Coordinates of C-alpha atoms in Angstrom, one line a residue:
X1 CA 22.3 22.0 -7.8
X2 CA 20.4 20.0 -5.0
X3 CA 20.1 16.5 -6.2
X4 CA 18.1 14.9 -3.3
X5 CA 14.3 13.9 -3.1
X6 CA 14.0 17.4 -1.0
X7 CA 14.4 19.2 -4.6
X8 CA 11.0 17.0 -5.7
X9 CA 9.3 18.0 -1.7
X10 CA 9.9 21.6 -2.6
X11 CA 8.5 21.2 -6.3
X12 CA 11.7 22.0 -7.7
X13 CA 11.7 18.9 -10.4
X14 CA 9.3 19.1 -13.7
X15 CA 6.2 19.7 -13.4
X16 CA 3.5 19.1 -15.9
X17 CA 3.1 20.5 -18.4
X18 CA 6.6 23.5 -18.1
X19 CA 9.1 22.6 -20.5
X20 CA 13.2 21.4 -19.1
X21 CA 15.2 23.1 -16.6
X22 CA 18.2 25.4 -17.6
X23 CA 21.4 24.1 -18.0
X24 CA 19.6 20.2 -18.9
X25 CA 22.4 18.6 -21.6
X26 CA 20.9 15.1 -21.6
X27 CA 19.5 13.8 -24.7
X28 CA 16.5 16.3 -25.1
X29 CA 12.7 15.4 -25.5
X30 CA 11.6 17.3 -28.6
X31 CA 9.1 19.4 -27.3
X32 CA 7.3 20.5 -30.6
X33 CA 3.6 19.6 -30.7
X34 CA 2.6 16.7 -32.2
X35 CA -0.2 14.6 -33.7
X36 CA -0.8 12.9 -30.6
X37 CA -0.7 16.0 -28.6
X38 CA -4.0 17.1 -26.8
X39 CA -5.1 20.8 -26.3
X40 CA -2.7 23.2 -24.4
X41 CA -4.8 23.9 -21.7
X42 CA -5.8 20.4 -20.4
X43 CA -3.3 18.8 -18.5
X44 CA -3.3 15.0 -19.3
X45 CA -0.6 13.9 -16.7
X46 CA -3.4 15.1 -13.9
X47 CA -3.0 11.6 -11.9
X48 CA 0.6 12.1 -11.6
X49 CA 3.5 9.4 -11.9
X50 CA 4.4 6.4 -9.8
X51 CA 7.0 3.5 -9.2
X52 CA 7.3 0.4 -8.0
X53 CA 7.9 -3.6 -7.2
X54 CA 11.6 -2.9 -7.5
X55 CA 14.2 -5.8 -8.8
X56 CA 18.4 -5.3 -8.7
X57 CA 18.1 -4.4 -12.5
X58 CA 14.8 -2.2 -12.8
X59 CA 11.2 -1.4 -11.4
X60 CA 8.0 -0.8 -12.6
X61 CA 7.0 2.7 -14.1
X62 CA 3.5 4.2 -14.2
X63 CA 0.9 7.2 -15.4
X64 CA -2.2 7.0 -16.5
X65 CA -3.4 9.6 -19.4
X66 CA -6.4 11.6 -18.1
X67 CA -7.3 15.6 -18.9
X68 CA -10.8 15.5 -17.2
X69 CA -10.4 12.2 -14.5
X70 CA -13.9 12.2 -13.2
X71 CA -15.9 11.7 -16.8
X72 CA -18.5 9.1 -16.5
X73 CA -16.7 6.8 -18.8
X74 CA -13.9 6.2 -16.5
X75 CA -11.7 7.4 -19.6
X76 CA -10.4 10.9 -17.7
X77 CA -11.4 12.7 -20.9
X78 CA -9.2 10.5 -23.5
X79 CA -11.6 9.3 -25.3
X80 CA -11.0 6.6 -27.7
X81 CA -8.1 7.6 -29.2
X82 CA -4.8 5.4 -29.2
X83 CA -1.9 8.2 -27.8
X84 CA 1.7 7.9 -28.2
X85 CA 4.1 8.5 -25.0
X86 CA 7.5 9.3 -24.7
X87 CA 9.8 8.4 -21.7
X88 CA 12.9 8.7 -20.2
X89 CA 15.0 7.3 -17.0
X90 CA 17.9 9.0 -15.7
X91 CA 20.1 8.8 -12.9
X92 CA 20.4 12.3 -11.7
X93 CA 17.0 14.5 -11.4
X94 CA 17.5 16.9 -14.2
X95 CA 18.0 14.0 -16.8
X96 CA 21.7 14.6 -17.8
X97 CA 22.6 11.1 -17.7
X98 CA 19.4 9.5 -19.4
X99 CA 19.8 5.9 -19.1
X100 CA 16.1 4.4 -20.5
X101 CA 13.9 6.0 -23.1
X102 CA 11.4 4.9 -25.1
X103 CA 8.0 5.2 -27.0
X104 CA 5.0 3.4 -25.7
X105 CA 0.8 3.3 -26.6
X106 CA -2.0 3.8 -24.7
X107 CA -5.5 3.6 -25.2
X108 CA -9.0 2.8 -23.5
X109 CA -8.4 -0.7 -24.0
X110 CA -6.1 0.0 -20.9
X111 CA -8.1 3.0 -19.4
X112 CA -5.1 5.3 -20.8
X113 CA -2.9 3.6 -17.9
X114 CA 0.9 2.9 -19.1
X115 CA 3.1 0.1 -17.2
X116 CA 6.8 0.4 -18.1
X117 CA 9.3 -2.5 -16.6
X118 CA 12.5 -0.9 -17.9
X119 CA 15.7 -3.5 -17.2
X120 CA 19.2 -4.0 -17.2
X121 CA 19.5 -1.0 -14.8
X122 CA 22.2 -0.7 -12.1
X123 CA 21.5 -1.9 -8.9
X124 CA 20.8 -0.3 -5.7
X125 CA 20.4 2.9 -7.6
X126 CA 18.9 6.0 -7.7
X127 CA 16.9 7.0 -10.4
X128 CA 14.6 10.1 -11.5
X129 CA 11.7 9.4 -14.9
X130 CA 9.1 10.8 -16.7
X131 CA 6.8 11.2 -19.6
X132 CA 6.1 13.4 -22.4
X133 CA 2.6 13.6 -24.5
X134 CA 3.1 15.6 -26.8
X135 CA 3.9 19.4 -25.7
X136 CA 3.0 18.2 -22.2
X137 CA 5.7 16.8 -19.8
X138 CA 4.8 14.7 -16.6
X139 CA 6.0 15.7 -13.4
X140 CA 9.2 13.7 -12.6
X141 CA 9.3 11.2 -10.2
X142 CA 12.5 8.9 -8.0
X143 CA 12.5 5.7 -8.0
X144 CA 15.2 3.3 -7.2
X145 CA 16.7 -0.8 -7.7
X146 CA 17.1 -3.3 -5.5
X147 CA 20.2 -4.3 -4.5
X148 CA 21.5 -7.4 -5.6
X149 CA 20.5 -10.5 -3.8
X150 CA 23.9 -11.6 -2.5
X151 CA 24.6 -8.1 -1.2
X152 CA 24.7 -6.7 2.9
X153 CA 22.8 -3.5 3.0
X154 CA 23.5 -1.9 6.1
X155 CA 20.1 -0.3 6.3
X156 CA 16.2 -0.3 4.9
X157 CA 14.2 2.7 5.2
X158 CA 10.4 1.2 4.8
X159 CA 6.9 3.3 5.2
X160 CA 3.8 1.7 5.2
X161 CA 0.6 2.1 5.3
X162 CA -3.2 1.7 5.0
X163 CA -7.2 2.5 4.6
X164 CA -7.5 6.0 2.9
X165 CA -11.0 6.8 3.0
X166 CA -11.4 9.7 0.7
X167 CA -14.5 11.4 2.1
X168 CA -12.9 10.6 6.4
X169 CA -10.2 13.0 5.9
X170 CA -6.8 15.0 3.8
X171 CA -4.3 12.4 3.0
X172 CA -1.5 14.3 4.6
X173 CA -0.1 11.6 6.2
X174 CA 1.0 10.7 2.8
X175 CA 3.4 13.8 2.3
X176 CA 4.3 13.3 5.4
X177 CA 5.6 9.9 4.8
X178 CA 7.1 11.5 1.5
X179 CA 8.8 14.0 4.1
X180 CA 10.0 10.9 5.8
X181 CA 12.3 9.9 2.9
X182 CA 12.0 6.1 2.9
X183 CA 13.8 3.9 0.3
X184 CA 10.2 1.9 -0.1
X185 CA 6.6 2.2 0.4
X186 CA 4.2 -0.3 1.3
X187 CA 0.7 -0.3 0.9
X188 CA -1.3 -3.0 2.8
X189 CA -5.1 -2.4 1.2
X190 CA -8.3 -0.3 0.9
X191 CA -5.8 1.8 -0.8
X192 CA -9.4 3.3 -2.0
X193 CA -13.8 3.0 -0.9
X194 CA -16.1 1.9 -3.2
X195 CA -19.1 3.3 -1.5
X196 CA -21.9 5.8 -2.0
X197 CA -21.2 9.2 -1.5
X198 CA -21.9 10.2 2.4
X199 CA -21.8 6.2 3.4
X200 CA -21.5 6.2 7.1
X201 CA -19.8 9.6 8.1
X202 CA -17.4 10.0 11.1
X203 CA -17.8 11.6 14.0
X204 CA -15.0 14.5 12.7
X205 CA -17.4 15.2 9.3
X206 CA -17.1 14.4 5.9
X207 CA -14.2 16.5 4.2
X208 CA -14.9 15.8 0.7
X209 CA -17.3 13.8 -1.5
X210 CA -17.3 10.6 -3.5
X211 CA -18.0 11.1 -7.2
X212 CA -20.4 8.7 -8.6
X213 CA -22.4 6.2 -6.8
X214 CA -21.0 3.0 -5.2
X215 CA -18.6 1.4 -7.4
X216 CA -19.7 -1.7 -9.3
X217 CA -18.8 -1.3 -12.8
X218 CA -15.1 -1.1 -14.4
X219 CA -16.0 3.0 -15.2
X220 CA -16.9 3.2 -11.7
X221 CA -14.0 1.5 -10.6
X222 CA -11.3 3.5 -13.0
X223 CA -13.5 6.9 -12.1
X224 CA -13.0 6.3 -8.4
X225 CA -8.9 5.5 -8.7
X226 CA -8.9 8.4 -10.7
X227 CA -10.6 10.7 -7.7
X228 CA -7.8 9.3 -5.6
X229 CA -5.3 10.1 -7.4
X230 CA -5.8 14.0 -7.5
X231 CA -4.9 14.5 -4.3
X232 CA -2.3 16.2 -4.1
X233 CA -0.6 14.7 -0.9
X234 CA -0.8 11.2 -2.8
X235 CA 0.6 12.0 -5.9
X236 CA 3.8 13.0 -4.0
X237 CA 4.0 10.1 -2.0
X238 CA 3.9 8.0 -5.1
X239 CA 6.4 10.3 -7.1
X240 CA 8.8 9.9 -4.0
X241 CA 10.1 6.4 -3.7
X242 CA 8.5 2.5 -5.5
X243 CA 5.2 1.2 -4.0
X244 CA 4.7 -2.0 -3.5
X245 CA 1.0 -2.3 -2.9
X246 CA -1.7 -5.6 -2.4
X247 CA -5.5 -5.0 -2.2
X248 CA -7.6 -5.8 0.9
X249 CA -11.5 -5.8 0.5
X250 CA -12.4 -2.2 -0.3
X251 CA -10.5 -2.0 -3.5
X252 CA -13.8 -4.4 -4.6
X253 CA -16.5 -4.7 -1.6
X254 CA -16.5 -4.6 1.9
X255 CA -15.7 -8.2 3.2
X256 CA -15.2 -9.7 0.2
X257 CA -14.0 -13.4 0.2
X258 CA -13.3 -15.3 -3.0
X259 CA -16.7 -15.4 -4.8
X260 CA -18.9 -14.1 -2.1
X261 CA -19.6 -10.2 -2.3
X262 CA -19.4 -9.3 1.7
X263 CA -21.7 -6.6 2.9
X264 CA -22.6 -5.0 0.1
X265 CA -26.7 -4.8 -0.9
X266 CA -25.3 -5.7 -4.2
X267 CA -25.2 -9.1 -4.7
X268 CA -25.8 -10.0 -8.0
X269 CA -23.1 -10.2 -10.9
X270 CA -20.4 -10.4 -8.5
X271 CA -18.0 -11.7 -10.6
X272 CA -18.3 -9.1 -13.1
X273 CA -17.8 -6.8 -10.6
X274 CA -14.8 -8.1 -9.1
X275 CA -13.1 -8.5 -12.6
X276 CA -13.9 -5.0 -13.0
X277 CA -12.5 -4.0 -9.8
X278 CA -9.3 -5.8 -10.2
X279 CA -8.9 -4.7 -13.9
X280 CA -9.1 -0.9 -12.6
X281 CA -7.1 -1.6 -10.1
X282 CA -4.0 -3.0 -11.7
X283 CA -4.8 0.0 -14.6
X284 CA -4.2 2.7 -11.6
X285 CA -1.3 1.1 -9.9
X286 CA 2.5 1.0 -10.8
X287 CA 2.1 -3.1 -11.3
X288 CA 3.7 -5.7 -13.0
X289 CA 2.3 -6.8 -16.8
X290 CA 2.3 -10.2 -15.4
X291 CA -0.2 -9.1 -12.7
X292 CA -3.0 -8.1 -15.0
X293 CA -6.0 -9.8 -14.3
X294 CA -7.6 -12.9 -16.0
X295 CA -11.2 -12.0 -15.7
X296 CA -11.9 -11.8 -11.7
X297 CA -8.4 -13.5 -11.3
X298 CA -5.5 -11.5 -10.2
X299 CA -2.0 -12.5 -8.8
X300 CA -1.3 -10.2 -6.1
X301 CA 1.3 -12.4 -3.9
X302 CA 4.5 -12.2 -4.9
X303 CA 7.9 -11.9 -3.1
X304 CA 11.1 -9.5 -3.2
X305 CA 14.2 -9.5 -1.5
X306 CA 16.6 -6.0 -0.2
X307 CA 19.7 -8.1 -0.6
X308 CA 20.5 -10.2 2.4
X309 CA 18.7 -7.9 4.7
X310 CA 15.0 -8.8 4.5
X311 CA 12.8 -10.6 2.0
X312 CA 9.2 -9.3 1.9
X313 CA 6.7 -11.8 1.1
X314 CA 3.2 -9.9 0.5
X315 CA 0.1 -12.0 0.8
X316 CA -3.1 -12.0 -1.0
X317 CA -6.0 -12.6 2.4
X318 CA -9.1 -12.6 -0.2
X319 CA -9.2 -14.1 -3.5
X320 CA -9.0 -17.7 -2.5
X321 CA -10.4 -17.2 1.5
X322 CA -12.9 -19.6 2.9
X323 CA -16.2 -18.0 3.2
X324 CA -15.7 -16.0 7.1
X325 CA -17.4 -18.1 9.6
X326 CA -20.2 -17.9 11.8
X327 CA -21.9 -15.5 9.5
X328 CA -19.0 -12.8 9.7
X329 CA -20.1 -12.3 12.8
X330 CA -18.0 -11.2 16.3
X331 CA -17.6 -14.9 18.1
X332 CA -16.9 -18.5 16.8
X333 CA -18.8 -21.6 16.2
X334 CA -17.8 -25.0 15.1
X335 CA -17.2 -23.9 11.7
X336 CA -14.3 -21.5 13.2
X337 CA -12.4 -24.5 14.0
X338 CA -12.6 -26.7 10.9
X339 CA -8.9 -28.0 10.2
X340 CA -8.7 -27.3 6.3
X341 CA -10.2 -23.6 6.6
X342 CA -7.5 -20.7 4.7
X343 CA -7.6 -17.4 4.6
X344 CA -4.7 -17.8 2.0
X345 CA -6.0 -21.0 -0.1
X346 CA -4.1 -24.4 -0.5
X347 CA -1.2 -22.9 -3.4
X348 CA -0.6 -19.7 -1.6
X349 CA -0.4 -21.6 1.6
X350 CA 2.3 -23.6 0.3
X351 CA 3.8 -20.3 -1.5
X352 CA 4.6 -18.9 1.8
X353 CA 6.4 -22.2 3.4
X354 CA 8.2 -22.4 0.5
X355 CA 9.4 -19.0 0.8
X356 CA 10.5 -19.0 4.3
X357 CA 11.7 -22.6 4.2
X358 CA 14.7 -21.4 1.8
X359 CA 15.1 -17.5 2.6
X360 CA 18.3 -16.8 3.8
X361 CA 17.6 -12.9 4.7
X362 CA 18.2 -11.9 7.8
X363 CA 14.4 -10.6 8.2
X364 CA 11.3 -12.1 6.8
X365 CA 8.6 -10.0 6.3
X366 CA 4.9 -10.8 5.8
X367 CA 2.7 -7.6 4.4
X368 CA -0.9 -8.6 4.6
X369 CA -4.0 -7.0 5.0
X370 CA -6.5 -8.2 8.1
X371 CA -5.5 -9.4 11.9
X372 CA -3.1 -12.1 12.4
X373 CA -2.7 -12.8 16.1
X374 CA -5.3 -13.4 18.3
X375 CA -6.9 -9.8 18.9
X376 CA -10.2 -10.4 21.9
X377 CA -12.5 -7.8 21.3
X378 CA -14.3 -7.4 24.6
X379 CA -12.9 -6.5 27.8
X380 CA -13.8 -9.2 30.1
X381 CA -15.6 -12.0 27.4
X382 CA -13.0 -14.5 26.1
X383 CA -13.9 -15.9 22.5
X384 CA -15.1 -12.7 20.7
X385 CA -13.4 -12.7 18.0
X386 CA -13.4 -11.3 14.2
X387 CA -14.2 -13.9 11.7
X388 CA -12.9 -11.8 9.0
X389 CA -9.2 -11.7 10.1
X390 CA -6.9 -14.6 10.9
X391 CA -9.2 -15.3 14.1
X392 CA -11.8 -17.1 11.6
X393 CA -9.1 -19.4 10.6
X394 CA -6.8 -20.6 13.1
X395 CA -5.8 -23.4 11.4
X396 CA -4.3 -21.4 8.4
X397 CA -2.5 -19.3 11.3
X398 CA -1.2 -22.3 13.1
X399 CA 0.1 -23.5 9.3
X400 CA 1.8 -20.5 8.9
X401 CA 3.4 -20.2 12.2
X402 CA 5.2 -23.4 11.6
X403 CA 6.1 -22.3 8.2
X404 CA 7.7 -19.0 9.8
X405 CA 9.5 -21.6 12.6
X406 CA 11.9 -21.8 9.5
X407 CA 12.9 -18.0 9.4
X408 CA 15.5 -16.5 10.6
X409 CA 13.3 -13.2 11.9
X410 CA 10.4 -13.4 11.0
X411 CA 8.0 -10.5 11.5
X412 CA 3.7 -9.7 10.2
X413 CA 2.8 -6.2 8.9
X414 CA -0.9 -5.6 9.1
X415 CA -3.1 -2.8 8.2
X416 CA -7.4 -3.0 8.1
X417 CA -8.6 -2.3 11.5
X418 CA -7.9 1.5 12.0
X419 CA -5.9 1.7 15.1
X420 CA -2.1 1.6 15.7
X421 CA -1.2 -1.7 17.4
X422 CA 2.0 -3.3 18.6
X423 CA 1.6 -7.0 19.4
X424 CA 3.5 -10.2 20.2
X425 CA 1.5 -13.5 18.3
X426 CA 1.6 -16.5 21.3
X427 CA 1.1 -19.6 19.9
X428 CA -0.8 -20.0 23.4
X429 CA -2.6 -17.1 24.0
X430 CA -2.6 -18.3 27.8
X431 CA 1.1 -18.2 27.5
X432 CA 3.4 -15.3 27.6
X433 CA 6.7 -17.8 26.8
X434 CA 4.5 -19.1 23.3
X435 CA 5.7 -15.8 21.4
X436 CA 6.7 -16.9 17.9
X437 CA 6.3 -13.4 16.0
X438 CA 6.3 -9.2 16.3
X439 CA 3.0 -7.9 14.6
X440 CA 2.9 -4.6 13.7
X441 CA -0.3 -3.1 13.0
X442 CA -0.7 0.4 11.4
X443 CA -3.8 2.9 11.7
X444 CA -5.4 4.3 8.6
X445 CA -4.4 7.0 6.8
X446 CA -7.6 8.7 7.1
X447 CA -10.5 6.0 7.5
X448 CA -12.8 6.7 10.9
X449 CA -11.9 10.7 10.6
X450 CA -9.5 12.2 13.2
X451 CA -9.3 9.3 16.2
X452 CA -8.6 9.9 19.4
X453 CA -5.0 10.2 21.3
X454 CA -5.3 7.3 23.6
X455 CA -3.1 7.6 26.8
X456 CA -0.8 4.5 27.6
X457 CA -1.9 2.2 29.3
X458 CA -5.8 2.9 28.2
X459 CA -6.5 -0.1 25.8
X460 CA -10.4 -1.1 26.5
X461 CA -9.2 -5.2 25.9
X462 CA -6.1 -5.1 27.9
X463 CA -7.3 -7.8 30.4
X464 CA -8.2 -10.0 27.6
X465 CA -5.3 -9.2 25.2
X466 CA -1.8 -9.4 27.6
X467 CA -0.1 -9.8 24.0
X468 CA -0.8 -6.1 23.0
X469 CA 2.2 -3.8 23.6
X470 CA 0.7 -0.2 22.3
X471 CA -3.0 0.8 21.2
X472 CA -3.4 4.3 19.9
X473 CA -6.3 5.4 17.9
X474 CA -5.1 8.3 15.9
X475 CA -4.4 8.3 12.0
X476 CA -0.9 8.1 11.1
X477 CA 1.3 5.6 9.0
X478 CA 4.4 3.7 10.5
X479 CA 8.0 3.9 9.7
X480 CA 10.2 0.4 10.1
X481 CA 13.8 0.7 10.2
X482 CA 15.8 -2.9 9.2
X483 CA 19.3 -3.3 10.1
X484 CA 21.1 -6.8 10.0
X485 CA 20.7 -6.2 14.0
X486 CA 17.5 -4.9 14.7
X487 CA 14.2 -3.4 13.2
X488 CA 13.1 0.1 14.4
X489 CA 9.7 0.5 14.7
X490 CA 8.3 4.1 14.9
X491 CA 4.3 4.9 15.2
X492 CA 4.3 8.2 13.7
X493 CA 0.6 9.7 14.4
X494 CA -1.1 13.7 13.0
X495 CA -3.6 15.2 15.4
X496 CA -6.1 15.3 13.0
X497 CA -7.3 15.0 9.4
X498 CA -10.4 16.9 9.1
X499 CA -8.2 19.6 7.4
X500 CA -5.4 19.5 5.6
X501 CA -1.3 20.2 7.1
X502 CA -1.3 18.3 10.5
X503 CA 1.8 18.1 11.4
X504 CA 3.3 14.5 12.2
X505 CA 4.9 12.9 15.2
X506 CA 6.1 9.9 16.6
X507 CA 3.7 8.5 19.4
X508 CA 5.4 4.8 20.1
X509 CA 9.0 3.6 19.1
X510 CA 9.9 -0.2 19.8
X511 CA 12.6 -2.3 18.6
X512 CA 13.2 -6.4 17.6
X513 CA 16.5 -7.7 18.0
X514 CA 17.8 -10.1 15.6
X515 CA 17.0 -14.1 16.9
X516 CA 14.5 -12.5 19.3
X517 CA 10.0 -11.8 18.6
X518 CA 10.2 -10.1 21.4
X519 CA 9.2 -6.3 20.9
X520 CA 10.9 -3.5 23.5
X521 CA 9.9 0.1 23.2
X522 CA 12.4 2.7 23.1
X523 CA 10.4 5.6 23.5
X524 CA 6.6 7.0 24.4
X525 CA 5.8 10.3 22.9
X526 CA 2.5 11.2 24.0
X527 CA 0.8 14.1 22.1
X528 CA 1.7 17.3 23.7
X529 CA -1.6 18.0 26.2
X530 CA -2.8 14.9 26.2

């Protein structure tokens, strides 16, 4: 029998709701109706399974209980009711060798959500789970461990990604980053949009429609995840390999900073809001129990390691921000320039130096959500710059540079902005010899609609941003490749999203060598025609 993620592409594993596979001789779930059971023909596994923030000895397991996931009371259909849930963990994908099972209770107290941390696991393992609910079986998902901190893998397979804009476009390139294989996924914000239905359309048409109006209270927010997660293309990704996701500003409200609401025309009660928003949130994510929220208060930052390859340090850009600058506008003022400014906040400032003063991996890697080198946004006009990324706090930047001085390799992962960008951060950005990092920027899985294939060479800012390697402006996702040598970088881009099945391909490639920032490419790809 096949034993590889490619059984779970083809649908070959579990599915909800069908009972076990012939020839299954692990421990078996009973599969007699019970108490707890809900009717036959609602499916209450319809948000699928997930993984994620995985340690040497375990990870974190997820599903959240829902038969009809766009109800008004953000309960998917539940109701009040407390529900017992059976699980299991297995390391082979038709559950002969069951490992981990258990019992656990859900209720709305936790919007029907369930977070697992099952330990004591092998390392550097593969593993299969699921759940049962009375006669109702989950679909099955792969996950796997860490491997051990004083370990050499020879290779990490990381996909990453951001901005999913539900009503822009299909989420396809999430299969196709399940298609891709990797050992990890990465999710750098607006993993979700809180607007109003039809809210600024693109120019490519609005595929699908928000349910509900913008999102402002914790059924909103829970109603909205729930949306999300019935696609189809999502559910696969997270069934495929462990997430380890952070929120940018959409997740709550466009521009958000610590205690000040952004854009929205709904200002008052912010706090409230942003509880609620972080409380669904962790609920719809495969997240740690010590993550859950205290009131509008969430710990997002945290830090992993792949062995001796890399260490991933993923930062948290909003909940202790200075207000942006200048009135979030597009160019600075004195205030941009004012020495104790963060993006990150005092603690998490000295998080990070910590961390890359004593990692002894051979790459360091910072996920985060908005901008982090200097990115001009006019073609001839020097000093038009965003004060909602890194630009509006250069001070912070230059903090962080010096902490990541002390790494070994040091690179920035960045999502946000919508276009695929490769860049080199200059600690002068008059001088082409000040390059301290490799920024990789990914474009959004669907946010903007389709984009536009942009031909080398074509980048609008060019003469005002030397630093810039690759611009493209087509939806996509990026794949990194770590190897104690190098990181492989490849820009993989669809066509389109205003329908569903683009295929994928890879527009850019470019490589960092070990004790270099510099980035080389390795290969152009240009879409066929273009």
């Amino acid at each position: 029998m096949e034993t590889s993620r490619r059984v779970l592409l083809k649908g070959g594993l579990v599915a909800a709701g069908v009972t076990f596979l012939p020839g299954m001789t692990g421990p078996p779930l009973d599969l007699r109706p019970t108490a707890a059971a809900v009717t036959p023909f609602d499916n209450p596994f319809s948000l699928g399974v997930a993984s994620g923030d995985p340690s040497p000895d375990g990870f974190v397991l997820w599903t959240r209980l829902a038969q009809l996931p766009l109800d008004d009371d953000g309960l998917g259909g539940m109701g009040q009711t407390v529900r017992e849930v059976e699980w299991q963990v297995a390391t082979d994908p038709v559950f002969r060798r069951v490992v981990r099972r258990g019992r656990t209770r859900t209720g709305p107290a936790q919007g029907h959500a369930i977070h697992l941390e099952p330990s004591g696991l092998q390392p550097d393992r593969d593993h299969w789970y699921r759940f049962r609910l009375g006669r109702h079986l989950s679909p099955v998902g792969h996950t796997r461990t860490a491997p051990r901190p004083d370990s050499a893998p020879a290779a990490l397979a990381v996909a990453y990604a951001s901005c999913a804009q539900w009503e822009h476009g299909w989420f396809t390139a999430y299969r196709r980053m399940a298609e891709d294989e990797p050992d990890l996924v990465l999710h750098l914000g607006d993993y979700l949009y809180e607007y109003d239905p039809g809210f600024e359309p693109p120019a490519s048409g609005t595929v699908r429609h928000h349910q509900g109006p913008e999102t402002v209270t914790l059924a909103d927010y829970r109603r909205r995840h729930a949306q999300y997660k019935t696609d189809e293309d999502l559910q696969l990704l997270h069934a495929t390999a462990p997430w380890v996701a952070v929120f940018d500003d959409h997740e709550v409200s466009d521009n958000w900073a610590d205690e000040s609401p952004g854009t929205t025309t709904r200002r008052d009660g912010f706090g409230e809001r942003r509880a609620a928003a972080l409380r669904a949130y962790w609920e719809n994510m495969p997240l740690r129990r010590s993550a859950f929220p205290q009131g509008p208060d969430m710990r997002a930052n945290r830090r992993f390691q792949w062995g001796g390859l890399a260490t991933f340090h993923m930062l948290d850009t909003r909940q202790y921000r200075d207000r942006q600058a200048c009135g979030d506008g597009m160019g600075t003022c004195d205030e941009t320039w004012e020495p104790d400014r963060s993006i990150l906040g005092t603690s998490q400032e000295a998080w990070v130096d910590e961390g890359l003063r004593t990692s002894t991996a051979t790459w360091d890697v910072l996920g985060q959500q908005v901008p982090f080198g200097r990115l001009e946004l006019s073609p001839v006009e020097i000093g038009r710059l965003s004060m909602d990324t890194w630009d509006g706090y250069p001070s912070c930047r230059d903090r962080v540079l010096d902490s990541m001085a002390q790494a070994a390799n040091p690179v920035v992962l960045t999502g946000d902005v919508h276009d695929s960008f490769a860049t080199e951060v200059w600690r002068d950005h008059e001088d082409p010899a000040s390059v301290a990092v490799p920024e990789i920027i990914c474009t959004s899985v669907s946010s903007n609609g389709d984009g536009e294939d942009t031909p080398d060479g074509s980048f609008r800012y060019a003469r005002t941003n030397p630093q810039v390697k690759f611009w493209n402006e087509l939806r996509g996702y990026v794949n990194l490749t770590f190897t104690p040598d190098r990181l492989g970088v490849d820009y993989r881009n669809l066509p389109y999203v205003h329908e569903p099945g683009a295929p994928v391909f890879t527009r850019a490639s470019f490589a960092v060598e070990a004790g270099s920032p510099l980035l080389h490419e390795t290969g152009a790809h240009p879409l066929a025609g273009s």
